[in-house]
One Martini backbone bead per residue (centre of mass of N, CA, C, O) as a GRO file, in nm:
protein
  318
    1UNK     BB    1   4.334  -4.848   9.362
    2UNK     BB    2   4.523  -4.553   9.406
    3UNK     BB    3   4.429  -4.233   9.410
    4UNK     BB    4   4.688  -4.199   9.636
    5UNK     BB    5   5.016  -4.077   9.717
    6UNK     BB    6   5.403  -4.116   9.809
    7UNK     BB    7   5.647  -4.079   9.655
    8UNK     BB    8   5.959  -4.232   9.599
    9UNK     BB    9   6.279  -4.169   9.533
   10UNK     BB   10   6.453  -4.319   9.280
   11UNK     BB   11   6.728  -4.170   9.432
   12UNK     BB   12   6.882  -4.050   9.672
   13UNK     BB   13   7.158  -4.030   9.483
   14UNK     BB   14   7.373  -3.756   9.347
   15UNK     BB   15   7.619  -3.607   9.105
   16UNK     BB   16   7.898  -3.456   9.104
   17UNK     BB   17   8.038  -3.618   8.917
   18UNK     BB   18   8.205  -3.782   9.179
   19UNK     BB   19   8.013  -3.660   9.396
   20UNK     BB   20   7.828  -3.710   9.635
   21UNK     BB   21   7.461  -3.654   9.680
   22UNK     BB   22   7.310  -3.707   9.980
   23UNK     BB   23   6.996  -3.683  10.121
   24UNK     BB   24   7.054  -3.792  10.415
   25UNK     BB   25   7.289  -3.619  10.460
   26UNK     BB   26   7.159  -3.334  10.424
   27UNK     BB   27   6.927  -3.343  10.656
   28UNK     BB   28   7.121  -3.356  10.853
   29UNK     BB   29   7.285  -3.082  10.793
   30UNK     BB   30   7.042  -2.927  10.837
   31UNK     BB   31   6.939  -2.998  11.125
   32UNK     BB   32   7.212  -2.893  11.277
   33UNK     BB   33   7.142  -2.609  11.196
   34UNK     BB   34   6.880  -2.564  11.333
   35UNK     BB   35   6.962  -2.610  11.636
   36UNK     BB   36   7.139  -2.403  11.641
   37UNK     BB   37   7.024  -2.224  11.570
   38UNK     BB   38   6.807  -2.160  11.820
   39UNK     BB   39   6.967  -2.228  12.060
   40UNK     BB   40   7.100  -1.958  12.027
   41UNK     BB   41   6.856  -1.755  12.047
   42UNK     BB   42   6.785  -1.900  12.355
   43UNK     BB   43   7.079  -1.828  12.526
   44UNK     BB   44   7.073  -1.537  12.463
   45UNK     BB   45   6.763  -1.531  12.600
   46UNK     BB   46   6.905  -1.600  12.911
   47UNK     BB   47   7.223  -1.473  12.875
   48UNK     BB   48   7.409  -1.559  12.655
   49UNK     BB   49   7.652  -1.623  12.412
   50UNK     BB   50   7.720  -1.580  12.101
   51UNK     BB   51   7.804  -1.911  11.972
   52UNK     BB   52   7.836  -2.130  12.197
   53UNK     BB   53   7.689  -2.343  12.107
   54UNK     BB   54   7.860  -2.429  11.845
   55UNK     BB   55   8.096  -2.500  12.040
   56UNK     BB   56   7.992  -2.741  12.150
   57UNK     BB   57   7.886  -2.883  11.902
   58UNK     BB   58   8.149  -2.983  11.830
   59UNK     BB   59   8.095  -3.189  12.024
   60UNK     BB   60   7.795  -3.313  12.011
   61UNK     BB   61   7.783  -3.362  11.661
   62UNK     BB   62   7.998  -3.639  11.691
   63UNK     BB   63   7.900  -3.813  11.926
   64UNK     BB   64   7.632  -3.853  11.802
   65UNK     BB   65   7.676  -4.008  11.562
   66UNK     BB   66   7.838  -4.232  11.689
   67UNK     BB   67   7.613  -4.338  11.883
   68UNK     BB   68   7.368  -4.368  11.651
   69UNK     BB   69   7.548  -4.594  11.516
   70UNK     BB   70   7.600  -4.793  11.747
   71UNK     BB   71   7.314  -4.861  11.811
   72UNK     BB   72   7.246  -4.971  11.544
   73UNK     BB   73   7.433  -5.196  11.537
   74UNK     BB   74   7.414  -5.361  11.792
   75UNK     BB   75   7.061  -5.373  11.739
   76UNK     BB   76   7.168  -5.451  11.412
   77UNK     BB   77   7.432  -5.667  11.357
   78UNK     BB   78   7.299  -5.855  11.110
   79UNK     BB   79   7.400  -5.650  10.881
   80UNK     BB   80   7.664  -5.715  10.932
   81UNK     BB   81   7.773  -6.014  11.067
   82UNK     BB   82   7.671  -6.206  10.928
   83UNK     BB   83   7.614  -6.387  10.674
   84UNK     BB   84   7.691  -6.253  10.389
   85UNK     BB   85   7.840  -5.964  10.532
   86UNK     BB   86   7.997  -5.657  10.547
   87UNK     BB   87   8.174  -5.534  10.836
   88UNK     BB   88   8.228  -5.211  10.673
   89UNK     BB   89   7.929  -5.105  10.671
   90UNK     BB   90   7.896  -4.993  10.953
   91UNK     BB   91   8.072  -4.730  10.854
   92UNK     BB   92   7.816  -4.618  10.637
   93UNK     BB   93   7.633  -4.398  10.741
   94UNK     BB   94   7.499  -4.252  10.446
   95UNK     BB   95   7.291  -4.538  10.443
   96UNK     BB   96   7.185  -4.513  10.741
   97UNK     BB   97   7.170  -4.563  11.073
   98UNK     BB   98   7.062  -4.368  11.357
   99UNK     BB   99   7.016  -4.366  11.691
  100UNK     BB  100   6.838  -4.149  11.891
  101UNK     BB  101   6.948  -4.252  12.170
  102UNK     BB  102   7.286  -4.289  12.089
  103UNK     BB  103   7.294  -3.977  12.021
  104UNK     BB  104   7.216  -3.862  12.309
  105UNK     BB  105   7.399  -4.040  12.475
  106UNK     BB  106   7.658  -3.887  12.371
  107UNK     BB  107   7.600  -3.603  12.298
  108UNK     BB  108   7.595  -3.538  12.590
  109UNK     BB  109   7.878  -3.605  12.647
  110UNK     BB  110   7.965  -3.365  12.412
  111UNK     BB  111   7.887  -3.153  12.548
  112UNK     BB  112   7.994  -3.156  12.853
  113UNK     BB  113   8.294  -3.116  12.758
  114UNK     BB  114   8.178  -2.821  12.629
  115UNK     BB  115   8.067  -2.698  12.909
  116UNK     BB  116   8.326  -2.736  13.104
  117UNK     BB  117   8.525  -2.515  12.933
  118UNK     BB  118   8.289  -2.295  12.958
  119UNK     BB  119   8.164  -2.315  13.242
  120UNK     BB  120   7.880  -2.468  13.209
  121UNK     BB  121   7.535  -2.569  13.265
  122UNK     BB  122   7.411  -2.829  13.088
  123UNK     BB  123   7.116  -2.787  13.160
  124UNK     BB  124   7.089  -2.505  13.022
  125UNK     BB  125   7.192  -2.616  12.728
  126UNK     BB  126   6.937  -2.816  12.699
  127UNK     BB  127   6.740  -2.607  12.663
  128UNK     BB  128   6.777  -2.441  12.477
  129UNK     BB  129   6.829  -2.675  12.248
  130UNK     BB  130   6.537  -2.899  12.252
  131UNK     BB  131   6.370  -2.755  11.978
  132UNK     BB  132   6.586  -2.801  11.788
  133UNK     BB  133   6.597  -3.083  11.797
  134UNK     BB  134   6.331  -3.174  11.704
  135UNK     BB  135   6.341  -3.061  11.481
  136UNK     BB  136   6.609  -3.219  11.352
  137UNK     BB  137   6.405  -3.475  11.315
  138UNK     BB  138   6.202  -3.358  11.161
  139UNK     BB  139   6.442  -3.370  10.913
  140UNK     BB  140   6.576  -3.607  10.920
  141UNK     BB  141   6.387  -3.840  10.800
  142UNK     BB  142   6.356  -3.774  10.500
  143UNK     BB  143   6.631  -3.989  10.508
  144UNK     BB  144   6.428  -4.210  10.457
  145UNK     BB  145   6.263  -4.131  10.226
  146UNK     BB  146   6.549  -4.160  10.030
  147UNK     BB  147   6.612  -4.451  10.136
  148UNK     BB  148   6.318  -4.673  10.164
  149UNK     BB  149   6.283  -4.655  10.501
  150UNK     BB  150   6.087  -4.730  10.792
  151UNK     BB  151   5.831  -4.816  10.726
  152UNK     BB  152   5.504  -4.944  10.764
  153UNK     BB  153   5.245  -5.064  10.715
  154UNK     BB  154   4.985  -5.170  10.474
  155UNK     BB  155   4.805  -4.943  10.271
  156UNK     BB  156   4.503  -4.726  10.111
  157UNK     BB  157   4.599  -4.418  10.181
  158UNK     BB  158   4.648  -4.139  10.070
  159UNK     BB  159   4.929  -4.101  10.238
  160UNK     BB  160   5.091  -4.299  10.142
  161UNK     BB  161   5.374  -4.504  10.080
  162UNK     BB  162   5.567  -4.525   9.807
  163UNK     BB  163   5.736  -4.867   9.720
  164UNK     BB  164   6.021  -4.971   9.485
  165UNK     BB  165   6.195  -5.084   9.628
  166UNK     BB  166   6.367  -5.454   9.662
  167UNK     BB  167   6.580  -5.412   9.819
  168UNK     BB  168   6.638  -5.595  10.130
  169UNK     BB  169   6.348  -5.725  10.133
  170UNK     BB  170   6.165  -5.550   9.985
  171UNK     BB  171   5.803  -5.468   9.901
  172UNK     BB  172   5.664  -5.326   9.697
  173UNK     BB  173   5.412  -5.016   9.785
  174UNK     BB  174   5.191  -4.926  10.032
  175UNK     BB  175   5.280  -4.736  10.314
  176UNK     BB  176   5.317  -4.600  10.614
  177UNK     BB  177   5.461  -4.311  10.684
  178UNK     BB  178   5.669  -4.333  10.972
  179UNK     BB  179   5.836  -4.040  10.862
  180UNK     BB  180   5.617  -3.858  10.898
  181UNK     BB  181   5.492  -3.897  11.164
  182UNK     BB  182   5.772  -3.812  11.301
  183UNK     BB  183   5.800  -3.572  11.216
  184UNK     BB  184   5.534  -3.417  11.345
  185UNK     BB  185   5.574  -3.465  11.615
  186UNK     BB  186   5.876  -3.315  11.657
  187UNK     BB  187   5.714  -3.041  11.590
  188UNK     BB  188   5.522  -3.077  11.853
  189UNK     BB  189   5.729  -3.065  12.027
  190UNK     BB  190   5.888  -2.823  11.967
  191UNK     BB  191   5.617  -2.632  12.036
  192UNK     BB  192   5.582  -2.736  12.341
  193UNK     BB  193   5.849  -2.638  12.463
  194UNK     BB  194   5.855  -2.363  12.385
  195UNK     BB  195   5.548  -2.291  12.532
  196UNK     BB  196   5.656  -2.426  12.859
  197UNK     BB  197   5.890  -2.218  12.909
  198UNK     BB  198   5.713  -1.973  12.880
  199UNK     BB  199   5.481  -2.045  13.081
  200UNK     BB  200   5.706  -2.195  13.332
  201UNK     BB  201   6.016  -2.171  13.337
  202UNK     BB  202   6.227  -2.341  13.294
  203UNK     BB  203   6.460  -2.541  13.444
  204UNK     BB  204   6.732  -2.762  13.478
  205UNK     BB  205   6.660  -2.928  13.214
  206UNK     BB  206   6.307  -2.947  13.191
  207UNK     BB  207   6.279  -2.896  12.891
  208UNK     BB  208   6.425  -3.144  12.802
  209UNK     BB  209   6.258  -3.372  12.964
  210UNK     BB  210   6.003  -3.274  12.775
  211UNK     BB  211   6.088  -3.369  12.494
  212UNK     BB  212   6.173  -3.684  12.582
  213UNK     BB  213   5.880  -3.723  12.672
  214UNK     BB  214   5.734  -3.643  12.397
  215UNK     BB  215   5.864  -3.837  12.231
  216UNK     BB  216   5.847  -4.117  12.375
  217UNK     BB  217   5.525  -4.129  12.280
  218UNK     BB  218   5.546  -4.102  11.974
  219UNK     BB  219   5.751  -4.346  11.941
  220UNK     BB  220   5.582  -4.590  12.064
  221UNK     BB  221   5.339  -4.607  11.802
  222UNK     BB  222   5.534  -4.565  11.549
  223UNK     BB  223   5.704  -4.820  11.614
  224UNK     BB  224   5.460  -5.032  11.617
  225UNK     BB  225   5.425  -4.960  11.263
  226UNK     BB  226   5.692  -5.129  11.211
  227UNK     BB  227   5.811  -5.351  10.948
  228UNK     BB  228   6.074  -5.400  11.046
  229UNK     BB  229   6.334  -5.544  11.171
  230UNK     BB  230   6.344  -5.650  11.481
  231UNK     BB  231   6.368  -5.696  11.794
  232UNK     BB  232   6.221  -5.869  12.099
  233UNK     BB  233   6.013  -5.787  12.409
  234UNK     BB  234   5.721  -5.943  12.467
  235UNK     BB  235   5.639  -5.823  12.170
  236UNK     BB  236   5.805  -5.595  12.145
  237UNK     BB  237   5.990  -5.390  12.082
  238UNK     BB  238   6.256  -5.228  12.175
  239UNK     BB  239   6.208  -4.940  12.133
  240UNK     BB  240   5.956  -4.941  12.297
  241UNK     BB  241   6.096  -4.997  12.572
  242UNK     BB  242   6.244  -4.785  12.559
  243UNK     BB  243   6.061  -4.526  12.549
  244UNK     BB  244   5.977  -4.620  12.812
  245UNK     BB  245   6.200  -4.576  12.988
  246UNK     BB  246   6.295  -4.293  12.917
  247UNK     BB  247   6.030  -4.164  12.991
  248UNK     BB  248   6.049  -4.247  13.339
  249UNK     BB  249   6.315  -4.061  13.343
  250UNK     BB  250   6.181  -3.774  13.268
  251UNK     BB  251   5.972  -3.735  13.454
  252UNK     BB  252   6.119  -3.784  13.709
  253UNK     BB  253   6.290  -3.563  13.681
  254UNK     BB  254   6.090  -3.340  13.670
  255UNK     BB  255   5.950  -3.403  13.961
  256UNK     BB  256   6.223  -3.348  14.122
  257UNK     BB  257   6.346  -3.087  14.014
  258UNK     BB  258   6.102  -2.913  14.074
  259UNK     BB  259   6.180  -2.919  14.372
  260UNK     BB  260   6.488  -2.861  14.427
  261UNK     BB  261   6.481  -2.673  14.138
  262UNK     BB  262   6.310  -2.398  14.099
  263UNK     BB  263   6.308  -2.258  13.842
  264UNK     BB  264   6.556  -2.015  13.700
  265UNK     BB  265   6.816  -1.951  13.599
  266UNK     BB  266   7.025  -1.634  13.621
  267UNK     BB  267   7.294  -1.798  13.526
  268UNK     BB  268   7.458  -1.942  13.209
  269UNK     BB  269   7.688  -1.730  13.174
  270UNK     BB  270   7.973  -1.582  13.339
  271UNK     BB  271   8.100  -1.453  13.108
  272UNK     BB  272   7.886  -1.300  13.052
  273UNK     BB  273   7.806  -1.132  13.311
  274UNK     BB  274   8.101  -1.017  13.362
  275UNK     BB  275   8.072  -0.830  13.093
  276UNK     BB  276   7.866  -0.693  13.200
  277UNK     BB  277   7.970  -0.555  13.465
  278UNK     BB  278   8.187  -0.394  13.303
  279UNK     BB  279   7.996  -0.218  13.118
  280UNK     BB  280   7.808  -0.109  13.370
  281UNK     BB  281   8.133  -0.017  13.500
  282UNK     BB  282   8.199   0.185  13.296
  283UNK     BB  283   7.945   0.359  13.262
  284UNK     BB  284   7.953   0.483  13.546
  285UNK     BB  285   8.214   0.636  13.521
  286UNK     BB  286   8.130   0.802  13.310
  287UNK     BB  287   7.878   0.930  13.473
  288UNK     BB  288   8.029   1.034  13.675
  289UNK     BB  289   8.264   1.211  13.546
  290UNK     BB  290   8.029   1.401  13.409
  291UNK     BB  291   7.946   1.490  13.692
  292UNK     BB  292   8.226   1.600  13.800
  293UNK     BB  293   8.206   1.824  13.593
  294UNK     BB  294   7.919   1.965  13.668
  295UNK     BB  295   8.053   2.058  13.913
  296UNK     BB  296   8.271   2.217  13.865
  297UNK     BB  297   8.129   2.448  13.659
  298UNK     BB  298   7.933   2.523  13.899
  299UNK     BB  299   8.175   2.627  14.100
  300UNK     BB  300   8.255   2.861  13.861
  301UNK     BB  301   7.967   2.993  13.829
  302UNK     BB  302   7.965   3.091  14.157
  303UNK     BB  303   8.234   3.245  14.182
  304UNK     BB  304   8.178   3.468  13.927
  305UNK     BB  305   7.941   3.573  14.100
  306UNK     BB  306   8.054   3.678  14.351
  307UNK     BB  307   8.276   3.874  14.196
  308UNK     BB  308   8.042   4.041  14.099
  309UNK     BB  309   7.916   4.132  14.392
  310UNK     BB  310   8.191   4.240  14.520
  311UNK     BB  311   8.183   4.492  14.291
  312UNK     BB  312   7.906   4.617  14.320
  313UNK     BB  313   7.958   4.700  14.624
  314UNK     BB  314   8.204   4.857  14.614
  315UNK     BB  315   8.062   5.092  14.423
  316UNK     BB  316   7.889   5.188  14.634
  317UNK     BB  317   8.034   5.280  14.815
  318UNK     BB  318   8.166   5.503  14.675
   0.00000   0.00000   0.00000
């Protein structure tokens, strides 16, 4: 008998009236803003302008869904296309189901466009960006606990994790619960990146492939207590596969990058700079002006004092 576990809620979705108001979807929004908010103030102390962020993601976080939704059907075709499946499901993206490769690799297809509009450096943006994606992974997991789904092996572990549904072929009892373990890994790759921008000035991208690299060690063990339906090659599941091949395009890059562009971009926003040297160049006219009153008022004040001196030599000659 289990004397602790994690129970899972009753049910994922609450109604208003007629509106749904679903777990799962609430984390995800709930996380693209912490990551907009973190980014902004990132990107801010980089030298770029307040809101940048916002108007990209507004590129990046409808393509990251996309992409996220798109590897997920594609990775997991079976439970949409197979015979007594119906494929309009494929669309409901609010019961669950979003791949965080497909996420990440159109997500930056959307970065990218909206980058290029705003005429700044993605890899910039990208390092900006990395804690908080991190964060917002790990708010979005517990949209799988809302959901009853993705949990590990079946353990007796104080921290195991209750599942009661059986619908979709679940198995009431207790699993570890591996979307806590990946909750927690994602907010310890958070604060490595932070802590590695601040003491190494990361640039050119190397923020963020050092986030995808620290992700993807500690998702491939996470991976493997998944018992969840999943394709497999060599033994292996699908996603740990990916995870090893993302880790070492990761890595490879940090080590490229790092030879080839060292240290930080000294401007990443050229809007903002030029905005500075506007203001910069305000400034200094004004005080040129000013400094030119201070030179006439000195020059009215020795006129003066000559024209005192030349009255009172006249009045000694008389």
């Amino acid at each position: 008998m289990e004397l602790a576990f994690i129970p899972s809620p009753s049910r994922g979705v609450l109604y208003l009236g007629p509106i749904p108001l679903r777990g799962y979807a609430f984390c995800i929004i709930i996380g693209v803003f912490v990551a907009v908010w973190l980014g902004n103030k990132r990107w801010i102390a980089r030298g770029g302008r307040a809101g940048t962020v916002a108007d990209i993601a507004v590129w990046a976080v409808p393509f990251g869904l996309v992409g996220g939704r798109l590897y997920h059907v594609i990775t997991d075709y079976e439970l949409y296309f197979s015979e007594g499946r119906d494929w309009v499901d494929a669309f409901k993206i609010w019961e669950g189901g979003l791949g965080i490769w497909g996420a990440i690799a159109l997500g930056s297809v959307g970065a990218w466009i909206g980058c290029r509009r705003r005429g700044i450096p993605l890899p910039a943006y990208a390092d900006a960006i990395a804690p908080g994606i991190a964060f917002a992974q790990a708010i979005g997991r517990w949209g799988n606990w809302f959901n009853q789904e993705l949990y590990g092996k079946p353990t007796d572990l104080p921290w195991a994790l209750e599942i009661t549904s059986s619908s979709d072929g679940r198995v009431p009892g207790t699993y570890h619960p591996t979307f806590l373990y990946e909750s927690l890994w994602c907010i310890g790759v958070a604060f490595l990146v932070i802590w590695a921008d601040r003491r190494f000035r990361l640039g050119h991208g190397r923020a963020f492939a050092l986030y995808v690299a620290a992700y993807c060690t500690g998702r491939a063990w996470i991976e493997y207590m998944r018992v969840d339906d999943a394709h497999h090659i060599l033994g292996l599941r699908l996603n740990v596969w990916t995870a090893i091949f993302v880790f070492l395009l990761a890595v490879t890059y940090l080590v490229v990058s790092s030879k080839k562009r060292p240290g930080r971009e000294d401007v990443v926003e050229p809007a903002a700079e030029a905005t500075g040297d506007d203001a910069d160049g305000d400034e200094k006219s004004e005080k040129s002006g000013d400094a030119g009153k201070d030179d006439e008022a000195a020059a009215e004040s020795d006129s003066e004092s000559d024209a005192a001196r030349n009255e009172a030599g006249s009045g000694k000659k008389t």
